mmCIF file of C-alpha atoms in Angstrom:
data_model
loop_
_atom_site.group_PDB
_atom_site.id
_atom_site.type_symbol
_atom_site.label_atom_id
_atom_site.label_comp_id
_atom_site.label_asym_id
_atom_site.label_seq_id
_atom_site.Cartn_x
_atom_site.Cartn_y
_atom_site.Cartn_z
ATOM 1 C CA UNK A 1 19.208 -67.431 -189.267
ATOM 2 C CA UNK A 2 18.343 -63.905 -188.125
ATOM 3 C CA UNK A 3 15.569 -61.335 -188.513
ATOM 4 C CA UNK A 4 16.535 -58.074 -190.231
ATOM 5 C CA UNK A 5 14.425 -54.991 -189.478
ATOM 6 C CA UNK A 6 15.229 -51.377 -190.300
ATOM 7 C CA UNK A 7 13.830 -47.905 -190.891
ATOM 8 C CA UNK A 8 15.368 -45.849 -193.669
ATOM 9 C CA UNK A 9 13.137 -42.824 -194.212
ATOM 10 C CA UNK A 10 14.185 -40.270 -196.798
ATOM 11 C CA UNK A 11 15.428 -42.678 -199.472
ATOM 12 C CA UNK A 12 12.570 -42.133 -201.901
ATOM 13 C CA UNK A 13 13.507 -38.551 -202.852
ATOM 14 C CA UNK A 14 17.030 -37.215 -203.323
ATOM 15 C CA UNK A 15 18.247 -34.184 -201.422
ATOM 16 C CA UNK A 16 17.211 -30.710 -202.547
ATOM 17 C CA UNK A 17 20.077 -28.708 -204.011
ATOM 18 C CA UNK A 18 20.777 -24.982 -204.055
ATOM 19 C CA UNK A 19 19.055 -24.205 -207.341
ATOM 20 C CA UNK A 20 19.982 -27.342 -209.269
ATOM 21 C CA UNK A 21 18.200 -30.640 -209.753
ATOM 22 C CA UNK A 22 17.177 -32.977 -206.952
ATOM 23 C CA UNK A 23 19.703 -35.622 -206.009
ATOM 24 C CA UNK A 24 19.167 -39.275 -206.883
ATOM 25 C CA UNK A 25 16.879 -41.330 -204.629
ATOM 26 C CA UNK A 26 18.353 -44.140 -202.558
ATOM 27 C CA UNK A 27 17.708 -47.891 -202.727
ATOM 28 C CA UNK A 28 17.763 -50.801 -200.311
ATOM 29 C CA UNK A 29 18.380 -54.278 -201.703
ATOM 30 C CA UNK A 30 18.640 -57.681 -200.115
ATOM 31 C CA UNK A 31 20.822 -60.029 -202.154
ATOM 32 C CA UNK A 32 20.369 -63.634 -201.131
ATOM 33 C CA UNK A 33 23.275 -66.074 -201.075
ATOM 34 C CA UNK A 34 21.571 -67.771 -204.057
ATOM 35 C CA UNK A 35 21.881 -64.535 -206.091
ATOM 36 C CA UNK A 36 18.171 -63.690 -205.898
ATOM 37 C CA UNK A 37 17.670 -59.951 -205.315
ATOM 38 C CA UNK A 38 14.824 -58.213 -203.480
ATOM 39 C CA UNK A 39 14.189 -54.462 -203.414
ATOM 40 C CA UNK A 40 13.203 -53.301 -199.936
ATOM 41 C CA UNK A 41 11.199 -50.212 -199.058
ATOM 42 C CA UNK A 42 12.075 -47.602 -196.437
ATOM 43 C CA UNK A 43 10.480 -49.731 -193.689
ATOM 44 C CA UNK A 44 11.265 -53.422 -194.043
ATOM 45 C CA UNK A 45 11.777 -56.705 -192.247
ATOM 46 C CA UNK A 46 13.117 -59.989 -193.606
ATOM 47 C CA UNK A 47 14.504 -63.297 -192.450
ATOM 48 C CA UNK A 48 18.145 -63.615 -193.511
ATOM 49 C CA UNK A 49 20.605 -66.481 -193.703
ATOM 50 C CA UNK A 50 24.395 -66.693 -193.717
ATOM 51 C CA UNK A 51 25.702 -65.278 -197.004
ATOM 52 C CA UNK A 52 22.792 -62.876 -197.586
ATOM 53 C CA UNK A 53 23.798 -59.223 -198.104
ATOM 54 C CA UNK A 54 21.960 -55.969 -197.396
ATOM 55 C CA UNK A 55 22.989 -53.201 -199.797
ATOM 56 C CA UNK A 56 22.015 -49.658 -198.791
ATOM 57 C CA UNK A 57 22.500 -46.985 -201.456
ATOM 58 C CA UNK A 58 22.046 -43.596 -199.808
ATOM 59 C CA UNK A 59 20.414 -40.705 -201.714
ATOM 60 C CA UNK A 60 22.667 -38.385 -203.708
ATOM 61 C CA UNK A 61 23.060 -34.704 -202.983
ATOM 62 C CA UNK A 62 21.240 -32.029 -204.968
ATOM 63 C CA UNK A 63 22.750 -29.816 -207.602
ATOM 64 C CA UNK A 64 24.145 -26.302 -207.324
ATOM 65 C CA UNK A 65 23.276 -23.326 -209.514
ATOM 66 C CA UNK A 66 20.762 -22.826 -212.276
ATOM 67 C CA UNK A 67 19.363 -25.900 -214.013
ATOM 68 C CA UNK A 68 19.136 -23.822 -217.198
ATOM 69 C CA UNK A 69 22.854 -23.070 -217.497
#
């Protein structure tokens, strides 16, 4: 057993592009060995066991050019 703690600021809003749309926001998920899944916020702590997985999906980059074509 272990204690997981992390800070992941900046995941809630995707990166600003150069004229295009914002990039996709990121996500943090804790997938338990049992298959149960928990969504974690940008500041989180959890007790973890062998077989649990932390999945960090980083934000996507913003678009380029006019959003109106």
